[in-house]
Short mmCIF file of C-alpha atoms in Angstrom, two decimals:
data_model
loop_
_atom_site.label_atom_id
_atom_site.label_comp_id
_atom_site.label_asym_id
_atom_site.label_seq_id
_atom_site.Cartn_x
_atom_site.Cartn_y
_atom_site.Cartn_z
CA MET A 207 -0.08 0.10 0.05
CA ARG A 208 1.41 3.40 -1.01
CA ALA A 209 1.91 5.94 1.81
CA ILE A 210 0.90 9.39 2.03
CA ASP A 211 0.93 12.51 4.49
CA LEU A 212 -1.67 15.10 4.85
CA HIS A 213 -0.52 17.19 7.54
CA MET A 214 2.60 18.99 7.07
CA HIS A 215 4.16 22.65 8.16
CA SER A 216 6.61 24.94 5.93
CA MET A 217 8.57 27.84 7.06
CA TYR A 218 5.61 29.72 5.47
CA SER A 219 3.84 29.13 8.79
CA ASP A 220 5.63 27.41 11.90
CA GLY A 221 7.51 24.57 9.96
CA THR A 222 11.61 24.81 9.34
CA LEU A 223 11.84 23.78 6.01
CA THR A 224 10.55 25.17 2.67
CA PRO A 225 7.87 23.13 0.41
CA ALA A 226 10.31 22.29 -1.91
CA GLU A 227 12.39 20.97 1.05
CA ILE A 228 9.73 18.78 2.11
CA ALA A 229 8.68 17.36 -1.31
CA ALA A 230 12.15 16.38 -1.62
CA ARG A 231 12.17 14.34 1.83
CA ALA A 232 8.59 13.19 0.91
CA LYS A 233 10.14 11.48 -2.13
CA LEU A 234 13.10 10.00 0.19
CA ARG A 235 10.14 8.21 2.23
CA GLY A 236 8.45 7.09 -0.82
CA LEU A 237 5.35 9.07 -0.18
CA ALA A 238 2.62 9.06 -3.17
CA ALA A 239 0.75 12.15 -1.71
CA ILE A 240 1.35 14.94 0.23
CA SER A 241 -0.21 18.01 1.58
CA ILE A 242 1.43 21.34 3.06
CA THR A 243 -1.03 22.89 5.78
CA ASP A 244 0.46 25.64 6.78
CA HIS A 245 -1.56 28.11 9.57
CA ASP A 246 -4.27 30.20 7.85
CA THR A 247 -2.59 30.64 4.68
CA VAL A 248 -1.72 29.05 1.05
CA ALA A 249 1.57 30.89 0.72
CA GLY A 250 3.61 27.80 0.08
CA CYS A 251 1.00 25.98 -2.03
CA ALA A 252 2.17 26.91 -5.46
CA GLU A 253 6.01 26.09 -4.74
CA GLY A 254 4.88 22.77 -2.87
CA GLU A 255 2.68 21.79 -5.40
CA ARG A 256 5.90 22.34 -8.39
CA ALA A 257 8.34 20.40 -6.19
CA ALA A 258 5.85 17.39 -5.76
CA ALA A 259 5.17 17.41 -9.17
CA ALA A 260 8.75 17.29 -10.17
CA ALA A 261 9.58 14.51 -7.47
CA GLY A 262 6.48 12.60 -9.29
CA ILE A 263 4.26 12.98 -5.88
CA GLU A 264 0.63 13.83 -5.82
CA PHE A 265 -0.07 17.38 -4.11
CA VAL A 266 -3.25 17.84 -2.25
CA HIS A 267 -3.86 21.49 -1.73
CA GLY A 268 -4.73 22.16 1.87
CA CYS A 269 -4.47 24.65 4.71
CA GLU A 270 -5.31 24.36 8.59
CA ILE A 271 -7.35 27.38 10.14
CA SER A 272 -7.93 28.31 13.46
CA ALA A 273 -11.13 28.79 14.84
CA TYR A 274 -12.93 28.98 18.27
CA GLN A 275 -15.88 27.12 19.86
CA ASP A 276 -17.14 28.12 23.29
CA GLY A 277 -13.68 29.77 23.72
CA LEU A 278 -11.92 26.61 22.86
CA GLN A 279 -9.56 27.02 19.70
CA LEU A 280 -9.63 24.29 17.32
CA HIS A 281 -7.70 23.62 14.12
CA ILE A 282 -9.97 22.77 11.09
CA LEU A 283 -7.84 21.19 7.75
CA ALA A 284 -9.25 22.42 4.65
CA TYR A 285 -8.62 19.78 1.91
CA LEU A 286 -8.87 20.37 -2.13
CA LEU A 287 -9.25 24.27 -2.08
CA ASP A 288 -8.44 26.64 -4.75
CA PRO A 289 -5.46 28.16 -3.21
CA ARG A 290 -5.68 30.86 -6.12
CA SER A 291 -9.50 31.98 -4.62
CA GLN A 292 -9.63 35.64 -4.03
CA THR A 293 -12.42 34.96 -1.10
CA LEU A 294 -9.74 32.99 0.25
CA ALA A 295 -7.39 35.38 0.00
CA ALA A 296 -9.37 38.27 1.50
CA ARG A 297 -10.09 35.85 4.79
CA PHE A 298 -6.51 34.84 5.65
CA ALA A 299 -5.78 38.86 4.94
CA LYS A 300 -8.82 39.27 7.94
CA LEU A 301 -6.82 36.49 9.76
CA ALA A 302 -3.52 37.79 9.78
CA ARG A 303 -4.35 41.06 11.27
CA LEU A 304 -6.52 39.04 14.17
CA ARG A 305 -3.50 36.97 14.67
CA ASP A 306 -1.16 40.09 15.16
CA GLU A 307 -3.77 41.47 17.72
CA ARG A 308 -3.42 38.16 19.66
CA ASN A 309 0.27 37.66 19.66
CA ARG A 310 0.28 41.23 21.19
CA ASP A 311 -2.08 40.05 23.80
CA MET A 312 0.16 37.29 24.31
CA LEU A 313 3.21 39.18 24.30
CA ALA A 314 1.64 41.54 27.24
CA ALA A 315 0.57 38.22 29.23
CA LEU A 316 3.87 37.19 29.12
CA THR A 317 5.82 40.53 29.72
CA GLY A 318 3.23 40.87 32.51
CA GLN A 319 4.75 37.67 34.14
CA GLY A 320 8.29 38.73 34.03
CA MET A 321 9.48 37.25 30.84
CA GLU A 322 11.30 39.83 28.58
CA ILE A 323 10.56 38.60 24.93
CA ASP A 324 9.84 41.30 22.32
CA GLU A 325 8.39 41.50 18.56
CA ASP A 326 11.59 41.45 17.23
CA SER A 327 12.84 38.49 18.94
CA LEU A 328 9.70 36.74 17.58
CA ARG A 329 10.14 37.52 14.23
CA ARG A 330 13.59 36.57 14.11
CA CYS A 331 12.74 32.87 15.69
CA ALA A 332 10.06 33.40 12.70
CA GLY A 333 11.90 34.31 10.23
CA SER A 334 9.15 36.07 8.34
CA ASP A 335 5.99 38.32 9.50
CA ILE A 336 4.14 35.18 10.07
CA VAL A 337 4.40 34.43 14.03
CA THR A 338 2.95 31.67 15.74
CA ARG A 339 2.65 30.04 19.30
CA SER A 340 5.67 27.82 18.02
CA HIS A 341 7.52 30.82 17.55
CA PHE A 342 6.74 31.94 20.95
CA ALA A 343 7.62 28.89 22.65
CA ILE A 344 10.91 28.85 20.54
CA ALA A 345 11.74 32.36 22.03
CA LEU A 346 10.69 31.20 25.84
CA ARG A 347 12.85 28.64 25.15
CA ASP A 348 15.87 30.45 23.76
CA GLY A 349 15.11 33.17 26.78
CA GLY A 350 15.51 30.46 29.68
CA TYR A 351 12.42 30.58 30.54
CA VAL A 352 11.22 26.87 29.95
CA GLY A 353 13.42 23.95 29.00
CA SER A 354 11.61 22.94 26.08
CA ILE A 355 8.98 24.21 23.51
CA GLN A 356 6.66 21.33 25.08
CA GLU A 357 7.08 22.89 28.46
CA ALA A 358 6.28 26.70 26.76
CA PHE A 359 2.76 25.25 25.60
CA ASP A 360 1.98 23.23 28.95
CA ARG A 361 2.80 26.32 31.31
CA TYR A 362 2.06 29.34 29.27
CA ILE A 363 0.74 29.50 25.77
CA GLY A 364 -1.22 26.21 25.41
CA TYR A 365 -4.81 25.65 26.20
CA GLY A 366 -5.42 26.93 29.64
CA GLY A 367 -1.66 28.33 29.90
CA SER A 368 -0.99 31.61 32.08
CA ALA A 369 -0.46 33.37 28.89
CA PHE A 370 -2.56 31.67 26.31
CA VAL A 371 -5.30 34.05 24.15
CA PRO A 372 -7.96 32.15 22.41
CA HIS A 373 -7.96 32.91 18.70
CA GLU A 374 -11.29 34.51 17.86
CA GLY A 375 -10.82 35.11 14.43
CA MET A 376 -13.44 32.75 13.12
CA THR A 377 -16.30 30.44 14.93
CA VAL A 378 -15.77 26.99 14.14
CA ARG A 379 -19.15 27.05 12.49
CA ASP A 380 -18.33 30.10 9.95
CA CYS A 381 -15.01 28.33 9.54
CA ILE A 382 -16.88 25.01 8.18
CA GLU A 383 -19.01 26.87 6.27
CA PHE A 384 -16.86 29.08 4.58
CA ILE A 385 -14.56 26.17 3.41
CA ARG A 386 -17.51 24.20 2.10
CA GLY A 387 -18.30 27.69 0.53
CA GLU A 388 -14.94 27.28 -1.05
CA GLY A 389 -15.55 23.99 -2.23
CA ALA A 390 -12.98 22.03 -0.19
CA ILE A 391 -13.40 19.68 2.53
CA PRO A 392 -13.37 20.71 6.06
CA VAL A 393 -11.55 18.24 8.66
CA LEU A 394 -10.95 18.62 12.11
CA ALA A 395 -7.41 18.21 13.17
CA HIS A 396 -5.61 16.37 15.86
CA PRO A 397 -9.09 15.93 18.00
CA PHE A 398 -6.83 14.40 21.26
CA LEU A 399 -5.12 17.75 21.48
CA TYR A 400 -7.86 19.63 22.87
CA LYS A 401 -7.49 18.31 26.70
CA LEU A 402 -11.21 17.49 26.45
CA GLU A 403 -12.62 14.20 28.19
CA ASP A 404 -13.55 11.86 25.63
CA ASP A 405 -17.42 11.77 26.03
CA ARG A 406 -17.05 15.75 25.92
CA ALA A 407 -14.84 15.10 22.66
CA GLU A 408 -17.74 13.19 21.27
CA LYS A 409 -20.25 15.52 21.65
CA LEU A 410 -17.67 18.55 20.01
CA VAL A 411 -17.21 16.06 17.02
CA ALA A 412 -21.42 15.47 16.95
CA VAL A 413 -21.97 19.25 17.02
CA LEU A 414 -19.04 19.91 14.51
CA ALA A 415 -21.03 17.34 11.79
CA GLY A 416 -24.01 19.22 12.85
CA TYR A 417 -22.39 22.35 11.11
CA GLY A 418 -21.54 20.25 8.01
CA LEU A 419 -17.56 18.67 9.29
CA MET A 420 -16.94 16.39 6.60
CA GLY A 421 -13.83 14.63 8.29
CA ILE A 422 -11.72 13.75 11.10
CA GLU A 423 -7.90 13.07 11.57
CA VAL A 424 -8.08 9.45 12.94
CA LEU A 425 -4.48 9.02 12.22
CA TYR A 426 -1.82 11.23 13.86
CA ALA A 427 1.58 11.15 15.04
CA SER A 428 0.62 11.11 18.75
CA HIS A 429 -2.23 9.13 18.66
CA THR A 430 -2.52 6.06 20.64
CA VAL A 431 -3.76 2.46 19.49
CA ALA A 432 -7.16 3.62 21.85
CA GLN A 433 -7.35 7.03 20.50
CA THR A 434 -6.98 6.28 17.04
CA GLY A 435 -9.85 3.36 17.42
CA LEU A 436 -12.04 5.68 19.22
CA ALA A 437 -11.65 8.29 16.37
CA LYS A 438 -12.57 5.84 13.86
CA ARG A 439 -15.94 4.88 15.71
CA TRP A 440 -16.71 8.83 15.92
CA ALA A 441 -15.89 8.97 12.08
CA LYS A 442 -18.13 6.02 11.47
CA LYS A 443 -21.14 7.57 13.78
CA HIS A 444 -21.03 10.65 12.71
CA ARG A 445 -20.20 9.89 8.50
CA LEU A 446 -17.10 12.06 8.58
CA VAL A 447 -14.03 10.77 6.00
CA GLU A 448 -10.96 9.81 7.93
CA THR A 449 -7.75 11.51 7.38
CA GLY A 450 -4.23 11.34 8.66
CA GLY A 451 -0.84 13.03 8.62
CA SER A 452 2.27 13.63 10.60
CA ASP A 453 1.69 17.16 11.67
CA PHE A 454 5.36 17.50 10.57
CA HIS A 455 7.29 21.07 11.88
CA GLY A 456 10.82 20.05 10.51
CA GLU A 457 13.63 21.28 13.79
CA HIS A 458 10.28 22.58 15.82
CA ARG A 459 9.20 19.03 16.47
CA PRO A 460 12.37 16.90 15.61
CA HIS A 461 11.07 13.74 16.99
CA THR A 462 8.07 14.10 14.40
CA ASP A 463 8.86 13.10 10.79
CA ILE A 464 7.37 13.28 7.22
CA GLY A 465 5.41 10.24 6.91
CA VAL A 466 5.99 8.40 9.50
CA GLY A 467 5.29 10.52 12.50
CA ARG A 468 7.07 9.18 15.56
CA GLY A 469 8.07 6.24 13.86
CA ASP A 470 4.77 4.06 13.16
CA LEU A 471 2.55 6.27 11.65
CA PHE A 472 1.00 4.94 7.94
CA VAL A 473 -1.75 6.75 6.05
CA PRO A 474 -2.91 4.81 3.11
CA TYR A 475 -3.33 6.62 0.06
CA SER A 476 -7.12 5.32 -0.02
CA VAL A 477 -7.83 8.63 2.00
CA VAL A 478 -6.70 10.66 -1.19
CA GLU A 479 -9.02 8.76 -2.96
CA ASN A 480 -12.11 8.85 -0.44
CA LEU A 481 -11.59 12.76 -0.46
CA ARG A 482 -11.73 13.35 -4.18
CA VAL A 483 -14.83 11.05 -4.06
CA LEU A 484 -16.26 13.42 -1.40
CA GLN A 485 -15.59 16.63 -3.16
CA GLN A 486 -17.18 15.35 -6.16
CA ALA A 487 -20.26 14.43 -4.19
CA HIS A 488 -20.24 17.91 -2.43
#
């Protein structure tokens, strides 16, 4: 069976590799298809598509959009979208402005707790104008305030952290409806990273399915066997397509690699086929 990876991040958001470098690495892994799902941007899609074609790899246009539901920030993957869409560009420009406002609020929260981090240091970490929480985590680690990126999320900038600020750019319902309006497939990313009890998580999935959610990320780098099984049951119960990916970020997550996640991830090519069938029906 041919393997794929439909969840990866490049330097256009919070990854460390270019789309071309990701495609080259995917070729070494023998992957049949990839998707670069940068946060709130499709800036890397053109480069990724060209590099993937040169490597003989199918490229699935995608991105990962931050949205909120009852104060909880969720990530919705959008697959098979048109990166040239003007309505998509306008929506991402608005989200960029809101992200900058959120970053300033998180920066103020960290400063208020005695951590000396400024916007210049964050942009140096990012290497661009797109600053995400991963870049905050790097700045906190490099500044000696935490011992690791994971600790930065756990203590300060992750869900429930003392400097966490919800992303209120778009409600989840609006996000799902927007993605569907673009002719793309909305998928809930990493359902077990939101620190919800299983019963509450399933209720959330049911609500999102009612909004028009079309898929759920069942195969994911950090999923346990039990979590994968549970996500599969949710997908079947709520008639959602199953997707999967490593959530590769390059050096920012050194223990997670393209195609294999933490070593045992396998996402079959049939996932791409199922997405395309679903889009045609949609």
